[in-house]
PDB file of C-alpha atoms in Angstrom:
ATOM      1  CA  UNK A   1      21.956  -4.604  22.249  1.00 42.00           C
ATOM      2  CA  UNK A   2      20.699  -2.331  24.931  1.00 45.00           C
ATOM      3  CA  UNK A   3      17.538  -2.663  26.501  1.00 51.00           C
ATOM      4  CA  UNK A   4      16.957   1.368  25.279  1.00 46.00           C
ATOM      5  CA  UNK A   5      17.519  -0.334  21.578  1.00 46.00           C
ATOM      6  CA  UNK A   6      15.126  -2.988  22.122  1.00 48.00           C
ATOM      7  CA  UNK A   7      12.024  -0.685  23.370  1.00 51.00           C
ATOM      8  CA  UNK A   8      12.449   1.986  21.087  1.00 61.00           C
ATOM      9  CA  UNK A   9       9.944   3.122  18.869  1.00 72.00           C
ATOM     10  CA  UNK A  10      10.467   1.727  15.180  1.00 81.00           C
ATOM     11  CA  UNK A  11      11.266   4.949  13.291  1.00 92.00           C
ATOM     12  CA  UNK A  12       8.933   7.295  11.232  1.00 96.00           C
ATOM     13  CA  UNK A  13       9.015   6.785   7.479  1.00 97.00           C
ATOM     14  CA  UNK A  14       6.316   8.552   6.331  1.00 97.00           C
ATOM     15  CA  UNK A  15       4.821  11.192   7.543  1.00 97.00           C
ATOM     16  CA  UNK A  16       1.855  14.120   7.299  1.00 98.00           C
ATOM     17  CA  UNK A  17       1.633  17.339   9.246  1.00 98.00           C
ATOM     18  CA  UNK A  18      -1.588  19.573   9.154  1.00 97.00           C
ATOM     19  CA  UNK A  19      -2.668  17.854   5.904  1.00 97.00           C
ATOM     20  CA  UNK A  20      -5.765  19.172   3.988  1.00 97.00           C
ATOM     21  CA  UNK A  21      -7.139  18.979   0.644  1.00 96.00           C
ATOM     22  CA  UNK A  22     -10.181  21.570  -0.570  1.00 95.00           C
ATOM     23  CA  UNK A  23     -12.343  20.698  -3.718  1.00 93.00           C
ATOM     24  CA  UNK A  24     -14.557  24.127  -5.003  1.00 89.00           C
ATOM     25  CA  UNK A  25     -14.923  25.453  -1.235  1.00 84.00           C
ATOM     26  CA  UNK A  26     -15.551  21.573  -0.135  1.00 91.00           C
ATOM     27  CA  UNK A  27     -13.009  20.725   2.230  1.00 94.00           C
ATOM     28  CA  UNK A  28     -12.696  16.946   1.920  1.00 95.00           C
ATOM     29  CA  UNK A  29      -9.295  16.237   4.209  1.00 96.00           C
ATOM     30  CA  UNK A  30      -8.827  18.640   7.353  1.00 97.00           C
ATOM     31  CA  UNK A  31      -5.377  19.119   9.740  1.00 97.00           C
ATOM     32  CA  UNK A  32      -4.652  15.189   9.156  1.00 97.00           C
ATOM     33  CA  UNK A  33      -1.320  14.409  10.926  1.00 97.00           C
ATOM     34  CA  UNK A  34      -0.362  10.755  10.355  1.00 97.00           C
ATOM     35  CA  UNK A  35       2.933   8.919  11.343  1.00 97.00           C
ATOM     36  CA  UNK A  36       3.807   5.461   9.431  1.00 97.00           C
ATOM     37  CA  UNK A  37       6.840   3.483  11.030  1.00 97.00           C
ATOM     38  CA  UNK A  38       9.088   1.247   9.376  1.00 96.00           C
ATOM     39  CA  UNK A  39       7.879  -2.841  10.158  1.00 96.00           C
ATOM     40  CA  UNK A  40       4.219  -1.509  10.917  1.00 97.00           C
ATOM     41  CA  UNK A  41       0.928  -2.354   9.559  1.00 97.00           C
ATOM     42  CA  UNK A  42      -0.964   1.030   9.815  1.00 98.00           C
ATOM     43  CA  UNK A  43      -4.717   0.943   8.996  1.00 97.00           C
ATOM     44  CA  UNK A  44      -6.625   3.825   7.632  1.00 96.00           C
ATOM     45  CA  UNK A  45     -10.270   3.545   8.253  1.00 94.00           C
ATOM     46  CA  UNK A  46     -13.831   5.114   8.517  1.00 92.00           C
ATOM     47  CA  UNK A  47     -16.949   5.096   6.800  1.00 89.00           C
ATOM     48  CA  UNK A  48     -17.878   5.756   3.470  1.00 87.00           C
ATOM     49  CA  UNK A  49     -16.812   9.140   2.432  1.00 87.00           C
ATOM     50  CA  UNK A  50     -14.406  10.120   5.106  1.00 92.00           C
ATOM     51  CA  UNK A  51     -11.428  11.082   3.130  1.00 93.00           C
ATOM     52  CA  UNK A  52      -9.663   7.594   3.091  1.00 94.00           C
ATOM     53  CA  UNK A  53      -9.300   7.645  -0.858  1.00 91.00           C
ATOM     54  CA  UNK A  54      -8.332  11.018  -0.948  1.00 94.00           C
ATOM     55  CA  UNK A  55      -5.124  11.095   2.173  1.00 96.00           C
ATOM     56  CA  UNK A  56      -3.759   8.439  -0.375  1.00 92.00           C
ATOM     57  CA  UNK A  57      -3.741  10.160  -2.843  1.00 94.00           C
ATOM     58  CA  UNK A  58      -2.477  12.931  -0.979  1.00 96.00           C
ATOM     59  CA  UNK A  59       0.371  10.991   0.387  1.00 96.00           C
ATOM     60  CA  UNK A  60       0.854   9.642  -3.295  1.00 93.00           C
ATOM     61  CA  UNK A  61       1.327  12.584  -4.965  1.00 93.00           C
ATOM     62  CA  UNK A  62      -1.942  11.823  -7.239  1.00 92.00           C
ATOM     63  CA  UNK A  63      -3.718  14.675  -5.722  1.00 94.00           C
ATOM     64  CA  UNK A  64      -1.657  18.066  -4.595  1.00 95.00           C
ATOM     65  CA  UNK A  65      -2.646  19.043  -0.829  1.00 96.00           C
ATOM     66  CA  UNK A  66      -4.204  22.701  -0.682  1.00 96.00           C
ATOM     67  CA  UNK A  67      -2.410  23.179   3.213  1.00 96.00           C
ATOM     68  CA  UNK A  68      -0.056  21.094   5.303  1.00 97.00           C
ATOM     69  CA  UNK A  69       3.299  19.011   4.579  1.00 97.00           C
ATOM     70  CA  UNK A  70       4.344  15.392   3.678  1.00 98.00           C
ATOM     71  CA  UNK A  71       7.991  14.048   4.279  1.00 97.00           C
ATOM     72  CA  UNK A  72       9.496  10.782   3.201  1.00 97.00           C
ATOM     73  CA  UNK A  73      12.522   9.420   5.192  1.00 94.00           C
ATOM     74  CA  UNK A  74      12.917  12.733   6.235  1.00 93.00           C
ATOM     75  CA  UNK A  75      12.565  14.287   2.773  1.00 96.00           C
ATOM     76  CA  UNK A  76       9.730  17.016   2.047  1.00 97.00           C
ATOM     77  CA  UNK A  77       8.066  15.479  -0.749  1.00 97.00           C
ATOM     78  CA  UNK A  78       4.657  17.909  -0.346  1.00 96.00           C
ATOM     79  CA  UNK A  79       5.336  19.183  -3.822  1.00 94.00           C
ATOM     80  CA  UNK A  80       6.392  16.657  -5.668  1.00 94.00           C
ATOM     81  CA  UNK A  81       5.571  14.451  -8.743  1.00 93.00           C
ATOM     82  CA  UNK A  82       3.588  11.073  -8.293  1.00 91.00           C
ATOM     83  CA  UNK A  83       6.864   9.489 -10.329  1.00 88.00           C
ATOM     84  CA  UNK A  84       9.391  11.260  -7.639  1.00 91.00           C
ATOM     85  CA  UNK A  85       8.407   9.889  -5.120  1.00 93.00           C
ATOM     86  CA  UNK A  86       8.040   6.384  -6.404  1.00 89.00           C
ATOM     87  CA  UNK A  87      11.378   6.239  -7.275  1.00 87.00           C
ATOM     88  CA  UNK A  88      11.979   7.673  -3.895  1.00 92.00           C
ATOM     89  CA  UNK A  89      10.542   4.317  -2.343  1.00 92.00           C
ATOM     90  CA  UNK A  90       6.792   5.328  -1.885  1.00 94.00           C
ATOM     91  CA  UNK A  91       4.664   3.058  -4.208  1.00 91.00           C
ATOM     92  CA  UNK A  92       1.115   2.369  -4.241  1.00 89.00           C
ATOM     93  CA  UNK A  93      -1.307  -0.500  -5.249  1.00 81.00           C
ATOM     94  CA  UNK A  94      -4.909   0.276  -6.281  1.00 71.00           C
ATOM     95  CA  UNK A  95      -8.364  -0.701  -5.643  1.00 65.00           C
ATOM     96  CA  UNK A  96      -8.891  -2.010  -9.418  1.00 62.00           C
ATOM     97  CA  UNK A  97      -5.959  -4.944 -10.121  1.00 66.00           C
ATOM     98  CA  UNK A  98      -3.578  -3.180 -12.421  1.00 72.00           C
ATOM     99  CA  UNK A  99      -1.704  -6.624 -14.126  1.00 84.00           C
ATOM    100  CA  UNK A 100      -1.482  -7.129 -17.891  1.00 86.00           C
ATOM    101  CA  UNK A 101      -3.920  -9.876 -18.228  1.00 90.00           C
ATOM    102  CA  UNK A 102      -2.870 -11.614 -21.212  1.00 93.00           C
ATOM    103  CA  UNK A 103       1.050 -12.015 -19.789  1.00 91.00           C
ATOM    104  CA  UNK A 104       2.371 -14.718 -17.477  1.00 93.00           C
ATOM    105  CA  UNK A 105       2.887 -13.698 -13.953  1.00 94.00           C
ATOM    106  CA  UNK A 106       6.590 -14.110 -14.604  1.00 92.00           C
ATOM    107  CA  UNK A 107       6.370 -12.020 -17.249  1.00 88.00           C
ATOM    108  CA  UNK A 108       3.948  -8.899 -15.381  1.00 90.00           C
ATOM    109  CA  UNK A 109       6.811  -9.145 -12.782  1.00 89.00           C
ATOM    110  CA  UNK A 110       9.595  -9.040 -15.203  1.00 87.00           C
ATOM    111  CA  UNK A 111       7.820  -5.738 -16.537  1.00 83.00           C
ATOM    112  CA  UNK A 112       7.978  -4.336 -13.209  1.00 83.00           C
ATOM    113  CA  UNK A 113      11.259  -4.991 -12.766  1.00 85.00           C
ATOM    114  CA  UNK A 114      12.468  -3.225 -16.019  1.00 78.00           C
ATOM    115  CA  UNK A 115      12.685   0.390 -14.114  1.00 64.00           C
ATOM    116  CA  UNK A 116      14.898  -0.580 -11.435  1.00 49.00           C
ATOM    117  CA  UNK A 117      17.258  -2.346 -13.722  1.00 43.00           C
ATOM    118  CA  UNK A 118      17.000   0.535 -15.839  1.00 46.00           C
ATOM    119  CA  UNK A 119      15.990  -1.772 -18.681  1.00 44.00           C
ATOM    120  CA  UNK A 120      12.543   0.170 -19.106  1.00 45.00           C
ATOM    121  CA  UNK A 121      13.803   2.859 -21.800  1.00 41.00           C
ATOM    122  CA  UNK A 122      15.938   0.321 -23.910  1.00 43.00           C
ATOM    123  CA  UNK A 123      13.674  -0.489 -26.438  1.00 45.00           C
ATOM    124  CA  UNK A 124      16.144  -1.771 -28.707  1.00 39.00           C
ATOM    125  CA  UNK A 125      17.283  -4.252 -26.909  1.00 45.00           C
ATOM    126  CA  UNK A 126      16.236  -8.058 -27.931  1.00 43.00           C
ATOM    127  CA  UNK A 127      13.913  -9.945 -25.339  1.00 48.00           C
ATOM    128  CA  UNK A 128      16.481 -11.977 -24.269  1.00 50.00           C
ATOM    129  CA  UNK A 129      17.578  -9.120 -22.363  1.00 55.00           C
ATOM    130  CA  UNK A 130      15.230  -9.570 -19.806  1.00 61.00           C
ATOM    131  CA  UNK A 131      16.535 -12.768 -18.890  1.00 62.00           C
ATOM    132  CA  UNK A 132      18.890 -11.085 -16.318  1.00 63.00           C
ATOM    133  CA  UNK A 133      15.552 -10.486 -14.432  1.00 77.00           C
ATOM    134  CA  UNK A 134      14.431 -14.000 -13.866  1.00 81.00           C
ATOM    135  CA  UNK A 135      16.525 -14.733 -11.027  1.00 85.00           C
ATOM    136  CA  UNK A 136      14.710 -11.979  -8.888  1.00 86.00           C
ATOM    137  CA  UNK A 137      11.099 -12.530 -10.616  1.00 89.00           C
ATOM    138  CA  UNK A 138      11.668 -16.092  -9.574  1.00 90.00           C
ATOM    139  CA  UNK A 139      12.322 -14.844  -5.697  1.00 91.00           C
ATOM    140  CA  UNK A 140       9.460 -12.466  -5.807  1.00 91.00           C
ATOM    141  CA  UNK A 141       7.229 -15.695  -7.035  1.00 92.00           C
ATOM    142  CA  UNK A 142       8.331 -17.909  -4.588  1.00 92.00           C
ATOM    143  CA  UNK A 143       8.259 -15.260  -1.754  1.00 90.00           C
ATOM    144  CA  UNK A 144       4.761 -14.779  -2.428  1.00 90.00           C
ATOM    145  CA  UNK A 145       3.718 -18.312  -2.864  1.00 91.00           C
ATOM    146  CA  UNK A 146       3.232 -17.813  -6.804  1.00 94.00           C
ATOM    147  CA  UNK A 147       5.247 -21.067  -7.753  1.00 95.00           C
ATOM    148  CA  UNK A 148       2.914 -22.810  -9.215  1.00 95.00           C
ATOM    149  CA  UNK A 149       1.126 -20.095 -11.110  1.00 95.00           C
ATOM    150  CA  UNK A 150       4.440 -19.075 -12.883  1.00 94.00           C
ATOM    151  CA  UNK A 151       3.930 -19.767 -16.042  1.00 95.00           C
ATOM    152  CA  UNK A 152      -0.475 -19.072 -16.218  1.00 95.00           C
ATOM    153  CA  UNK A 153      -1.757 -16.336 -18.054  1.00 96.00           C
ATOM    154  CA  UNK A 154      -2.605 -13.733 -14.997  1.00 94.00           C
ATOM    155  CA  UNK A 155      -6.198 -13.504 -16.491  1.00 93.00           C
ATOM    156  CA  UNK A 156      -6.606 -17.239 -15.667  1.00 95.00           C
ATOM    157  CA  UNK A 157      -5.670 -16.225 -11.796  1.00 93.00           C
ATOM    158  CA  UNK A 158      -7.995 -16.199  -9.317  1.00 90.00           C
ATOM    159  CA  UNK A 159      -9.057 -12.702  -7.633  1.00 87.00           C
ATOM    160  CA  UNK A 160      -6.895 -13.114  -4.824  1.00 89.00           C
ATOM    161  CA  UNK A 161      -4.176 -14.476  -6.612  1.00 91.00           C
ATOM    162  CA  UNK A 162      -4.392 -11.718  -8.982  1.00 90.00           C
ATOM    163  CA  UNK A 163      -3.998  -9.248  -6.235  1.00 89.00           C
ATOM    164  CA  UNK A 164      -1.011 -11.480  -4.735  1.00 91.00           C
ATOM    165  CA  UNK A 165       0.611 -10.728  -8.227  1.00 93.00           C
ATOM    166  CA  UNK A 166      -0.586  -7.266  -7.988  1.00 91.00           C
ATOM    167  CA  UNK A 167       1.497  -7.141  -4.646  1.00 90.00           C
ATOM    168  CA  UNK A 168       4.619  -9.056  -6.564  1.00 91.00           C
ATOM    169  CA  UNK A 169       4.587  -6.277  -9.690  1.00 89.00           C
ATOM    170  CA  UNK A 170       4.597  -3.374  -6.223  1.00 88.00           C
ATOM    171  CA  UNK A 171       7.394  -4.923  -4.296  1.00 89.00           C
ATOM    172  CA  UNK A 172       9.620  -5.290  -7.638  1.00 85.00           C
ATOM    173  CA  UNK A 173      10.139  -1.451  -7.052  1.00 84.00           C
ATOM    174  CA  UNK A 174      11.797  -2.344  -3.483  1.00 86.00           C
ATOM    175  CA  UNK A 175       9.969  -0.046  -1.941  1.00 90.00           C
ATOM    176  CA  UNK A 176      10.168   1.231   1.799  1.00 93.00           C
ATOM    177  CA  UNK A 177       6.658   2.506   2.025  1.00 95.00           C
ATOM    178  CA  UNK A 178       3.723   0.120   0.760  1.00 95.00           C
ATOM    179  CA  UNK A 179       0.384   1.863   0.426  1.00 94.00           C
ATOM    180  CA  UNK A 180      -2.631  -0.899  -0.089  1.00 93.00           C
ATOM    181  CA  UNK A 181      -5.976   0.956  -1.344  1.00 90.00           C
ATOM    182  CA  UNK A 182      -8.662  -2.031  -0.094  1.00 89.00           C
ATOM    183  CA  UNK A 183      -6.444  -4.836  -0.721  1.00 90.00           C
ATOM    184  CA  UNK A 184      -9.027  -7.198   0.147  1.00 89.00           C
ATOM    185  CA  UNK A 185     -12.012  -5.628  -1.657  1.00 85.00           C
ATOM    186  CA  UNK A 186     -13.969  -8.226  -3.107  1.00 83.00           C
ATOM    187  CA  UNK A 187     -12.283 -11.493  -1.909  1.00 85.00           C
ATOM    188  CA  UNK A 188     -13.888 -14.635  -0.419  1.00 85.00           C
ATOM    189  CA  UNK A 189     -12.921 -15.733   2.988  1.00 86.00           C
ATOM    190  CA  UNK A 190      -9.865 -18.272   1.621  1.00 87.00           C
ATOM    191  CA  UNK A 191      -8.411 -15.362  -0.311  1.00 89.00           C
ATOM    192  CA  UNK A 192      -8.400 -12.865   2.521  1.00 91.00           C
ATOM    193  CA  UNK A 193      -6.856 -15.076   5.026  1.00 91.00           C
ATOM    194  CA  UNK A 194      -4.020 -15.662   2.300  1.00 91.00           C
ATOM    195  CA  UNK A 195      -3.472 -12.137   1.211  1.00 91.00           C
ATOM    196  CA  UNK A 196      -3.315 -11.078   5.247  1.00 93.00           C
ATOM    197  CA  UNK A 197      -0.904 -13.452   5.639  1.00 93.00           C
ATOM    198  CA  UNK A 198       1.234 -12.106   2.872  1.00 92.00           C
ATOM    199  CA  UNK A 199       0.800  -8.574   3.744  1.00 94.00           C
ATOM    200  CA  UNK A 200       1.812  -9.632   7.478  1.00 94.00           C
ATOM    201  CA  UNK A 201       5.093 -10.814   5.497  1.00 93.00           C
ATOM    202  CA  UNK A 202       6.129  -8.159   3.432  1.00 92.00           C
ATOM    203  CA  UNK A 203       5.573  -5.845   6.486  1.00 95.00           C
ATOM    204  CA  UNK A 204       8.556  -7.414   7.952  1.00 93.00           C
ATOM    205  CA  UNK A 205      11.209  -5.189   6.427  1.00 93.00           C
ATOM    206  CA  UNK A 206       8.585  -2.078   5.295  1.00 94.00           C
ATOM    207  CA  UNK A 207       6.336  -0.182   6.012  1.00 97.00           C
ATOM    208  CA  UNK A 208       2.373  -0.641   5.462  1.00 97.00           C
ATOM    209  CA  UNK A 209      -0.538   1.599   4.867  1.00 97.00           C
ATOM    210  CA  UNK A 210      -3.931   0.472   4.304  1.00 95.00           C
ATOM    211  CA  UNK A 211      -7.134   1.200   3.365  1.00 93.00           C
ATOM    212  CA  UNK A 212      -9.216  -1.564   4.518  1.00 91.00           C
ATOM    213  CA  UNK A 213     -12.976  -1.943   5.168  1.00 89.00           C
ATOM    214  CA  UNK A 214     -12.412  -5.337   6.548  1.00 91.00           C
ATOM    215  CA  UNK A 215     -12.104  -5.050  10.508  1.00 91.00           C
ATOM    216  CA  UNK A 216     -11.409  -8.572  11.021  1.00 92.00           C
ATOM    217  CA  UNK A 217      -8.279  -8.116   8.831  1.00 94.00           C
ATOM    218  CA  UNK A 218      -7.482  -4.780  10.789  1.00 95.00           C
ATOM    219  CA  UNK A 219      -7.975  -6.285  14.324  1.00 95.00           C
ATOM    220  CA  UNK A 220      -5.638  -9.484  13.019  1.00 95.00           C
ATOM    221  CA  UNK A 221      -2.597  -7.932  11.100  1.00 96.00           C
ATOM    222  CA  UNK A 222      -2.534  -3.910  11.743  1.00 96.00           C
ATOM    223  CA  UNK A 223      -0.307  -2.656  14.264  1.00 97.00           C
ATOM    224  CA  UNK A 224      -1.509   1.042  14.580  1.00 97.00           C
ATOM    225  CA  UNK A 225      -5.004   2.224  13.610  1.00 97.00           C
ATOM    226  CA  UNK A 226      -6.571   5.722  12.029  1.00 97.00           C
ATOM    227  CA  UNK A 227      -9.893   6.387  11.954  1.00 96.00           C
ATOM    228  CA  UNK A 228     -11.556   9.336   9.922  1.00 95.00           C
ATOM    229  CA  UNK A 229     -14.833  10.968   9.490  1.00 94.00           C
ATOM    230  CA  UNK A 230     -15.937  13.917   7.212  1.00 93.00           C
ATOM    231  CA  UNK A 231     -11.614  14.143   6.145  1.00 94.00           C
ATOM    232  CA  UNK A 232     -10.456  14.447   9.895  1.00 96.00           C
ATOM    233  CA  UNK A 233      -9.442  12.006  12.413  1.00 96.00           C
ATOM    234  CA  UNK A 234     -11.633  10.759  14.891  1.00 95.00           C
ATOM    235  CA  UNK A 235      -9.630   8.143  16.538  1.00 95.00           C
ATOM    236  CA  UNK A 236      -6.014   6.934  16.538  1.00 95.00           C
ATOM    237  CA  UNK A 237      -4.215   3.855  18.635  1.00 95.00           C
ATOM    238  CA  UNK A 238      -4.235  -0.001  18.371  1.00 95.00           C
ATOM    239  CA  UNK A 239      -7.366  -1.704  17.070  1.00 95.00           C
ATOM    240  CA  UNK A 240      -8.610  -2.519  20.794  1.00 94.00           C
ATOM    241  CA  UNK A 241      -8.600   0.935  21.832  1.00 95.00           C
ATOM    242  CA  UNK A 242     -10.022   2.678  18.489  1.00 94.00           C
ATOM    243  CA  UNK A 243     -12.531   0.024  18.593  1.00 92.00           C
ATOM    244  CA  UNK A 244     -13.513   0.669  22.205  1.00 92.00           C
ATOM    245  CA  UNK A 245     -14.035   4.433  21.494  1.00 93.00           C
ATOM    246  CA  UNK A 246     -18.295   5.419  21.316  1.00 92.00           C
ATOM    247  CA  UNK A 247     -17.347   7.850  18.563  1.00 91.00           C
ATOM    248  CA  UNK A 248     -15.933   5.157  15.961  1.00 91.00           C
ATOM    249  CA  UNK A 249     -19.245   2.834  16.693  1.00 88.00           C
ATOM    250  CA  UNK A 250     -21.271   5.514  16.458  1.00 87.00           C
ATOM    251  CA  UNK A 251     -19.141   6.807  13.036  1.00 84.00           C
ATOM    252  CA  UNK A 252     -19.827   3.342  12.021  1.00 78.00           C
ATOM    253  CA  UNK A 253     -23.087   1.617  13.506  1.00 66.00           C
ATOM    254  CA  UNK A 254     -24.825   5.113  14.063  1.00 63.00           C
ATOM    255  CA  UNK A 255     -25.245   4.496  17.786  1.00 54.00           C
ATOM    256  CA  UNK A 256     -22.869   3.953  20.810  1.00 52.00           C
ATOM    257  CA  UNK A 257     -24.652   0.951  21.890  1.00 47.00           C
TER     258      UNK A 257
END
């Protein structure tokens, strides 16, 4: 491998240019440029009301932008529907856990695997038809450290393990870009460390963009950080760079001291 290849910037897999969204005369997001790179973790941070979730919803097409362009692996997805971009490899989680509480860990993951295996519309087939998914489901369970809870109901898992299970169900769709909306929200310290380690491992083979309020986690695992304030980009760079920016300190703390 050449020296140039070793030092080359990871490829951009998700990009936004001039992204904006207005609501009845109120500008929630304005002129946001964003590049998310393969095999890197990118954090989107900012004080409450900064527009982070709106940007997430625009990127994943749960909202249509008022202006700007979004590309996924070189394809313009600006006007595509959410299910279409998900099939292209852009998959997200939500702030509220979206697992099936009364099903086991294994069955939750098997359900997620049905779409890639084209089993989600084959309702006439017996339940045993899902057995072909067991190997892949088991591999995901092992990869994310859920093996001891394989046959436990999701409702019986700790909050942190439920979030890990949700990550497993998103990985079942084999995403190229994984968007995580506040994955550490409501967790104790031990769960935060566990989930952070899993996200770091997941990002070895895909891009991760996450909205996160836990700045210790951002500092620990994120390669790039974009700071939003009032719907616009305030700062960007690695964590050390944005943390040293007096505008960022003022936005979070109300003072540059």
